[in-house]
Amino acid sequence: MLKKRKNKWIKQLRSPENWLSTEQMRMIRMNIQNEMNDKRQVLMVTSPEENQWQVLFSSKLASSFAEAGKKVLLVDMNFSRPIVHHLFGIRNENGLSNILRGEEGRVTEAFIQNLDILPAGSFSSYLEGLDEIEQLISAWQRYYDVIILETPAFLKSADSQILSLVCSGVILVLQEGQTKEEDALEVKKILERANTRLVGAVYQTN
């Protein structure tokens, strides 16, 4: 069952016909680059509520930056629902949650050149505060041009709100018929109060 599900995720990621073609992702990437002047970008991808399309968007965005020649790290920070490792067909042991517990963590090269993956890891974890994650991001920035953080639903997770304080910008993934307008506006207000840049929103139609 796990192998069948993994193959399904890999097929979705590789197929240009499954929500957001390669050309659409290229346009989104270029808009982000035009919007942001940061030399080493740390982009957080989130949704107001749980959104099944968010992880696919994060992964396709990371792939698009990598295919443009950027050195990219995609980090799965959704400890309770890790999916990134399924998309790329890698193991979930020795990931970020292991690092946060003082254990070994392993970055894995993806099947796309210039793209590395740090899976969520084998523990259901949470962030205690900013210091440790800031140190990790600072270390990653020495090596990567773009770091993309795949995070839990913003209004449901303290981790996402903590992470928004240390990223260069936030991208919201919204879904037709699921995302409530008031929830999207609430995320916007929280980000504005924290002086965090909302880079843009991606709207998925049914």
PDB file of C-alpha atoms in Angstrom:
ATOM      1  CA  MET A   1       0.000   0.000   0.000  1.00  0.00           C
ATOM      2  CA  LEU A   2       2.805   2.432   0.894  1.00  0.00           C
ATOM      3  CA  LYS A   3       4.654   1.695  -2.357  1.00  0.00           C
ATOM      4  CA  LYS A   4       1.471   2.222  -4.392  1.00  0.00           C
ATOM      5  CA  ARG A   5       0.805   5.563  -2.664  1.00  0.00           C
ATOM      6  CA  LYS A   6       4.436   6.659  -3.102  1.00  0.00           C
ATOM      7  CA  ASN A   7       4.317   5.924  -6.830  1.00  0.00           C
ATOM      8  CA  LYS A   8       1.102   7.956  -7.114  1.00  0.00           C
ATOM      9  CA  TRP A   9       2.774  10.981  -5.494  1.00  0.00           C
ATOM     10  CA  ILE A  10       5.866  10.746  -7.712  1.00  0.00           C
ATOM     11  CA  LYS A  11       3.664  10.520 -10.807  1.00  0.00           C
ATOM     12  CA  GLN A  12       1.741  13.639  -9.724  1.00  0.00           C
ATOM     13  CA  LEU A  13       4.934  15.587  -9.139  1.00  0.00           C
ATOM     14  CA  ARG A  14       6.476  14.663 -12.478  1.00  0.00           C
ATOM     15  CA  SER A  15       3.347  15.137 -14.580  1.00  0.00           C
ATOM     16  CA  PRO A  16       2.895  18.670 -15.987  1.00  0.00           C
ATOM     17  CA  GLU A  17      -0.852  18.073 -16.314  1.00  0.00           C
ATOM     18  CA  ASN A  18      -1.534  17.654 -12.592  1.00  0.00           C
ATOM     19  CA  TRP A  19      -2.434  21.123 -11.299  1.00  0.00           C
ATOM     20  CA  LEU A  20       0.047  23.814 -12.259  1.00  0.00           C
ATOM     21  CA  SER A  21       2.001  22.984 -15.376  1.00  0.00           C
ATOM     22  CA  THR A  22       5.744  23.521 -15.685  1.00  0.00           C
ATOM     23  CA  GLU A  23       5.089  26.804 -17.491  1.00  0.00           C
ATOM     24  CA  GLN A  24       2.661  28.019 -14.813  1.00  0.00           C
ATOM     25  CA  MET A  25       5.217  27.213 -12.109  1.00  0.00           C
ATOM     26  CA  ARG A  26       7.860  29.058 -14.111  1.00  0.00           C
ATOM     27  CA  MET A  27       5.657  32.188 -14.154  1.00  0.00           C
ATOM     28  CA  ILE A  28       5.010  31.915 -10.414  1.00  0.00           C
ATOM     29  CA  ARG A  29       8.734  31.506  -9.772  1.00  0.00           C
ATOM     30  CA  MET A  30       9.592  34.539 -11.876  1.00  0.00           C
ATOM     31  CA  ASN A  31       6.974  36.635 -10.065  1.00  0.00           C
ATOM     32  CA  ILE A  32       8.474  35.614  -6.730  1.00  0.00           C
ATOM     33  CA  GLN A  33      11.970  36.501  -7.912  1.00  0.00           C
ATOM     34  CA  ASN A  34      10.754  39.897  -9.135  1.00  0.00           C
ATOM     35  CA  GLU A  35       8.989  40.524  -5.838  1.00  0.00           C
ATOM     36  CA  MET A  36      11.902  39.609  -3.590  1.00  0.00           C
ATOM     37  CA  ASN A  37      15.402  41.039  -3.542  1.00  0.00           C
ATOM     38  CA  ASP A  38      16.838  38.676  -0.935  1.00  0.00           C
ATOM     39  CA  LYS A  39      19.983  36.956  -2.156  1.00  0.00           C
ATOM     40  CA  ARG A  40      19.250  33.854  -0.080  1.00  0.00           C
ATOM     41  CA  GLN A  41      15.495  33.353  -0.004  1.00  0.00           C
ATOM     42  CA  VAL A  42      13.617  31.477   2.718  1.00  0.00           C
ATOM     43  CA  LEU A  43      10.076  30.909   1.495  1.00  0.00           C
ATOM     44  CA  MET A  44       7.351  29.463   3.688  1.00  0.00           C
ATOM     45  CA  VAL A  45       4.404  27.739   2.021  1.00  0.00           C
ATOM     46  CA  THR A  46       1.244  27.362   4.080  1.00  0.00           C
ATOM     47  CA  SER A  47      -2.569  27.407   3.949  1.00  0.00           C
ATOM     48  CA  PRO A  48      -5.135  28.871   6.344  1.00  0.00           C
ATOM     49  CA  GLU A  49      -6.586  25.361   6.902  1.00  0.00           C
ATOM     50  CA  GLU A  50      -5.455  21.885   5.821  1.00  0.00           C
ATOM     51  CA  ASN A  51      -5.058  21.788   2.042  1.00  0.00           C
ATOM     52  CA  GLN A  52      -4.193  18.633   0.107  1.00  0.00           C
ATOM     53  CA  TRP A  53      -2.669  20.644  -2.765  1.00  0.00           C
ATOM     54  CA  GLN A  54      -0.216  22.617  -0.659  1.00  0.00           C
ATOM     55  CA  VAL A  55       2.552  20.001  -0.509  1.00  0.00           C
ATOM     56  CA  LEU A  56       2.351  19.468  -4.271  1.00  0.00           C
ATOM     57  CA  PHE A  57       2.733  23.214  -4.811  1.00  0.00           C
ATOM     58  CA  SER A  58       5.727  23.407  -2.434  1.00  0.00           C
ATOM     59  CA  SER A  59       7.414  20.544  -4.239  1.00  0.00           C
ATOM     60  CA  LYS A  60       6.740  21.898  -7.722  1.00  0.00           C
ATOM     61  CA  LEU A  61       7.962  25.346  -6.695  1.00  0.00           C
ATOM     62  CA  ALA A  62      11.166  23.864  -5.292  1.00  0.00           C
ATOM     63  CA  SER A  63      11.616  21.869  -8.499  1.00  0.00           C
ATOM     64  CA  SER A  64      11.088  24.977 -10.622  1.00  0.00           C
ATOM     65  CA  PHE A  65      13.775  26.935  -8.762  1.00  0.00           C
ATOM     66  CA  ALA A  66      16.147  23.963  -9.073  1.00  0.00           C
ATOM     67  CA  GLU A  67      15.520  23.628 -12.795  1.00  0.00           C
ATOM     68  CA  ALA A  68      16.365  27.341 -13.122  1.00  0.00           C
ATOM     69  CA  GLY A  69      19.843  26.608 -11.742  1.00  0.00           C
ATOM     70  CA  LYS A  70      19.274  27.575  -8.098  1.00  0.00           C
ATOM     71  CA  LYS A  71      20.571  25.345  -5.326  1.00  0.00           C
ATOM     72  CA  VAL A  72      17.387  24.495  -3.423  1.00  0.00           C
ATOM     73  CA  LEU A  73      16.517  22.841  -0.116  1.00  0.00           C
ATOM     74  CA  LEU A  74      12.925  21.704   0.460  1.00  0.00           C
ATOM     75  CA  VAL A  75      12.228  21.136   4.166  1.00  0.00           C
ATOM     76  CA  ASP A  76       9.153  19.230   5.343  1.00  0.00           C
ATOM     77  CA  MET A  77       8.114  20.914   8.591  1.00  0.00           C
ATOM     78  CA  ASN A  78       4.675  19.325   8.749  1.00  0.00           C
ATOM     79  CA  PHE A  79       5.601  16.840  11.450  1.00  0.00           C
ATOM     80  CA  SER A  80       2.069  15.552  12.003  1.00  0.00           C
ATOM     81  CA  ARG A  81       1.327  14.926   8.290  1.00  0.00           C
ATOM     82  CA  PRO A  82       4.636  14.488   6.454  1.00  0.00           C
ATOM     83  CA  ILE A  83       4.184  13.871   2.719  1.00  0.00           C
ATOM     84  CA  VAL A  84       7.230  15.352   0.954  1.00  0.00           C
ATOM     85  CA  HIS A  85       9.194  12.097   1.272  1.00  0.00           C
ATOM     86  CA  HIS A  86       6.380  10.245  -0.522  1.00  0.00           C
ATOM     87  CA  LEU A  87       6.463  12.715  -3.397  1.00  0.00           C
ATOM     88  CA  PHE A  88      10.174  12.207  -3.956  1.00  0.00           C
ATOM     89  CA  GLY A  89      10.348   8.527  -3.111  1.00  0.00           C
ATOM     90  CA  ILE A  90      12.784   8.866  -0.213  1.00  0.00           C
ATOM     91  CA  ARG A  91      12.834   7.521   3.342  1.00  0.00           C
ATOM     92  CA  ASN A  92      11.559   9.609   6.238  1.00  0.00           C
ATOM     93  CA  GLU A  93      14.116   8.550   8.839  1.00  0.00           C
ATOM     94  CA  ASN A  94      16.767  10.978  10.082  1.00  0.00           C
ATOM     95  CA  GLY A  95      14.917  14.149   9.155  1.00  0.00           C
ATOM     96  CA  LEU A  96      14.319  17.512  10.779  1.00  0.00           C
ATOM     97  CA  SER A  97      12.552  16.178  13.871  1.00  0.00           C
ATOM     98  CA  ASN A  98      15.581  13.991  14.550  1.00  0.00           C
ATOM     99  CA  ILE A  99      17.880  17.020  14.292  1.00  0.00           C
ATOM    100  CA  LEU A 100      15.669  18.942  16.744  1.00  0.00           C
ATOM    101  CA  ARG A 101      16.074  16.046  19.202  1.00  0.00           C
ATOM    102  CA  GLY A 102      19.861  16.225  18.908  1.00  0.00           C
ATOM    103  CA  GLU A 103      20.126  13.205  16.621  1.00  0.00           C
ATOM    104  CA  GLU A 104      21.526  12.801  13.140  1.00  0.00           C
ATOM    105  CA  GLY A 105      19.593  14.315  10.240  1.00  0.00           C
ATOM    106  CA  ARG A 106      20.179  13.563   6.603  1.00  0.00           C
ATOM    107  CA  VAL A 107      19.586  15.698   3.521  1.00  0.00           C
ATOM    108  CA  THR A 108      18.782  13.596   0.439  1.00  0.00           C
ATOM    109  CA  GLU A 109      19.387  14.506  -3.193  1.00  0.00           C
ATOM    110  CA  ALA A 110      16.160  14.468  -5.215  1.00  0.00           C
ATOM    111  CA  PHE A 111      15.787  13.029  -8.704  1.00  0.00           C
ATOM    112  CA  ILE A 112      15.830  16.670  -9.910  1.00  0.00           C
ATOM    113  CA  GLN A 113      19.282  18.250 -10.231  1.00  0.00           C
ATOM    114  CA  ASN A 114      20.079  21.039  -7.698  1.00  0.00           C
ATOM    115  CA  LEU A 115      17.229  19.980  -5.372  1.00  0.00           C
ATOM    116  CA  ASP A 116      17.839  18.494  -1.911  1.00  0.00           C
ATOM    117  CA  ILE A 117      15.178  17.256   0.487  1.00  0.00           C
ATOM    118  CA  LEU A 118      15.129  17.298   4.289  1.00  0.00           C
ATOM    119  CA  PRO A 119      12.163  15.118   5.319  1.00  0.00           C
ATOM    120  CA  ALA A 120      10.163  15.688   8.491  1.00  0.00           C
ATOM    121  CA  GLY A 121      11.813  12.764  10.238  1.00  0.00           C
ATOM    122  CA  SER A 122      10.630   9.909  12.395  1.00  0.00           C
ATOM    123  CA  PHE A 123       9.167  11.884  15.305  1.00  0.00           C
ATOM    124  CA  SER A 124       5.987  13.910  15.709  1.00  0.00           C
ATOM    125  CA  SER A 125       7.711  17.057  16.945  1.00  0.00           C
ATOM    126  CA  TYR A 126       7.072  20.758  17.426  1.00  0.00           C
ATOM    127  CA  LEU A 127       9.161  23.899  17.702  1.00  0.00           C
ATOM    128  CA  GLU A 128      10.071  25.145  21.146  1.00  0.00           C
ATOM    129  CA  GLY A 129      11.035  28.610  19.883  1.00  0.00           C
ATOM    130  CA  LEU A 130      12.981  30.591  17.331  1.00  0.00           C
ATOM    131  CA  ASP A 131      16.610  30.088  18.374  1.00  0.00           C
ATOM    132  CA  GLU A 132      17.214  26.563  17.128  1.00  0.00           C
ATOM    133  CA  ILE A 133      15.394  26.946  13.814  1.00  0.00           C
ATOM    134  CA  GLU A 134      17.110  30.298  13.182  1.00  0.00           C
ATOM    135  CA  GLN A 135      20.491  28.588  13.639  1.00  0.00           C
ATOM    136  CA  LEU A 136      19.512  25.822  11.233  1.00  0.00           C
ATOM    137  CA  ILE A 137      18.252  28.256   8.589  1.00  0.00           C
ATOM    138  CA  SER A 138      21.427  30.325   8.926  1.00  0.00           C
ATOM    139  CA  ALA A 139      23.507  27.190   8.338  1.00  0.00           C
ATOM    140  CA  TRP A 140      21.389  26.164   5.326  1.00  0.00           C
ATOM    141  CA  GLN A 141      21.713  29.633   3.798  1.00  0.00           C
ATOM    142  CA  ARG A 142      25.472  29.208   3.535  1.00  0.00           C
ATOM    143  CA  TYR A 143      24.903  26.496   0.969  1.00  0.00           C
ATOM    144  CA  TYR A 144      21.473  27.020  -0.626  1.00  0.00           C
ATOM    145  CA  ASP A 145      20.120  29.856  -2.781  1.00  0.00           C
ATOM    146  CA  VAL A 146      16.493  29.054  -1.968  1.00  0.00           C
ATOM    147  CA  ILE A 147      15.025  27.296   1.072  1.00  0.00           C
ATOM    148  CA  ILE A 148      11.361  26.303   0.906  1.00  0.00           C
ATOM    149  CA  LEU A 149       9.585  25.399   4.139  1.00  0.00           C
ATOM    150  CA  GLU A 150       6.522  23.176   3.730  1.00  0.00           C
ATOM    151  CA  THR A 151       4.507  23.927   6.878  1.00  0.00           C
ATOM    152  CA  PRO A 152       1.232  22.952   8.588  1.00  0.00           C
ATOM    153  CA  ALA A 153      -2.027  24.885   8.262  1.00  0.00           C
ATOM    154  CA  PHE A 154      -1.299  28.393   9.538  1.00  0.00           C
ATOM    155  CA  LEU A 155      -4.374  28.868  11.725  1.00  0.00           C
ATOM    156  CA  LYS A 156      -4.043  25.384  13.238  1.00  0.00           C
ATOM    157  CA  SER A 157      -0.349  25.328  14.081  1.00  0.00           C
ATOM    158  CA  ALA A 158       1.823  27.394  16.394  1.00  0.00           C
ATOM    159  CA  ASP A 159       4.840  26.089  14.432  1.00  0.00           C
ATOM    160  CA  SER A 160       3.733  27.876  11.261  1.00  0.00           C
ATOM    161  CA  GLN A 161       3.241  31.157  13.087  1.00  0.00           C
ATOM    162  CA  ILE A 162       6.703  30.805  14.670  1.00  0.00           C
ATOM    163  CA  LEU A 163       8.278  30.034  11.291  1.00  0.00           C
ATOM    164  CA  SER A 164       6.670  33.063   9.671  1.00  0.00           C
ATOM    165  CA  LEU A 165       8.925  35.224  11.868  1.00  0.00           C
ATOM    166  CA  VAL A 166      12.151  33.837  10.377  1.00  0.00           C
ATOM    167  CA  CYS A 167      11.331  33.525   6.674  1.00  0.00           C
ATOM    168  CA  SER A 168      11.805  35.990   3.819  1.00  0.00           C
ATOM    169  CA  GLY A 169       8.213  35.667   2.718  1.00  0.00           C
ATOM    170  CA  VAL A 170       5.050  33.569   2.885  1.00  0.00           C
ATOM    171  CA  ILE A 171       3.056  32.030   0.046  1.00  0.00           C
ATOM    172  CA  LEU A 172      -0.562  31.061   0.765  1.00  0.00           C
ATOM    173  CA  VAL A 173      -2.238  28.156  -1.014  1.00  0.00           C
ATOM    174  CA  LEU A 174      -6.016  28.600  -1.188  1.00  0.00           C
ATOM    175  CA  GLN A 175      -8.593  26.109  -2.436  1.00  0.00           C
ATOM    176  CA  GLU A 176     -11.947  26.883  -4.030  1.00  0.00           C
ATOM    177  CA  GLY A 177     -14.863  25.636  -1.980  1.00  0.00           C
ATOM    178  CA  GLN A 178     -12.649  24.916   1.003  1.00  0.00           C
ATOM    179  CA  THR A 179     -10.729  28.045   2.039  1.00  0.00           C
ATOM    180  CA  LYS A 180     -12.933  30.588   3.804  1.00  0.00           C
ATOM    181  CA  GLU A 181     -12.352  34.221   2.924  1.00  0.00           C
ATOM    182  CA  GLU A 182     -12.296  35.227   6.592  1.00  0.00           C
ATOM    183  CA  ASP A 183      -9.563  32.653   7.289  1.00  0.00           C
ATOM    184  CA  ALA A 184      -7.381  33.969   4.465  1.00  0.00           C
ATOM    185  CA  LEU A 185      -7.858  37.524   5.762  1.00  0.00           C
ATOM    186  CA  GLU A 186      -7.002  36.395   9.300  1.00  0.00           C
ATOM    187  CA  VAL A 187      -3.688  34.936   8.086  1.00  0.00           C
ATOM    188  CA  LYS A 188      -2.980  38.205   6.285  1.00  0.00           C
ATOM    189  CA  LYS A 189      -3.629  40.222   9.474  1.00  0.00           C
ATOM    190  CA  ILE A 190      -1.353  37.996  11.572  1.00  0.00           C
ATOM    191  CA  LEU A 191       1.453  38.308   9.022  1.00  0.00           C
ATOM    192  CA  GLU A 192       1.060  42.077   8.853  1.00  0.00           C
ATOM    193  CA  ARG A 193       1.257  42.373  12.650  1.00  0.00           C
ATOM    194  CA  ALA A 194       4.479  40.348  12.564  1.00  0.00           C
ATOM    195  CA  ASN A 195       5.867  42.459   9.681  1.00  0.00           C
ATOM    196  CA  THR A 196       6.181  39.296   7.600  1.00  0.00           C
ATOM    197  CA  ARG A 197       5.949  39.687   3.843  1.00  0.00           C
ATOM    198  CA  LEU A 198       3.038  37.944   2.122  1.00  0.00           C
ATOM    199  CA  VAL A 199       4.615  37.253  -1.259  1.00  0.00           C
ATOM    200  CA  GLY A 200       1.390  36.062  -2.850  1.00  0.00           C
ATOM    201  CA  ALA A 201      -1.416  33.510  -2.909  1.00  0.00           C
ATOM    202  CA  VAL A 202      -2.100  30.602  -5.234  1.00  0.00           C
ATOM    203  CA  TYR A 203      -5.771  29.761  -5.795  1.00  0.00           C
ATOM    204  CA  GLN A 204      -6.684  26.187  -6.701  1.00  0.00           C
ATOM    205  CA  THR A 205     -10.024  25.731  -8.458  1.00  0.00           C
ATOM    206  CA  ASN A 206     -11.929  22.459  -8.256  1.00  0.00           C
TER     207      ASN A 206
END
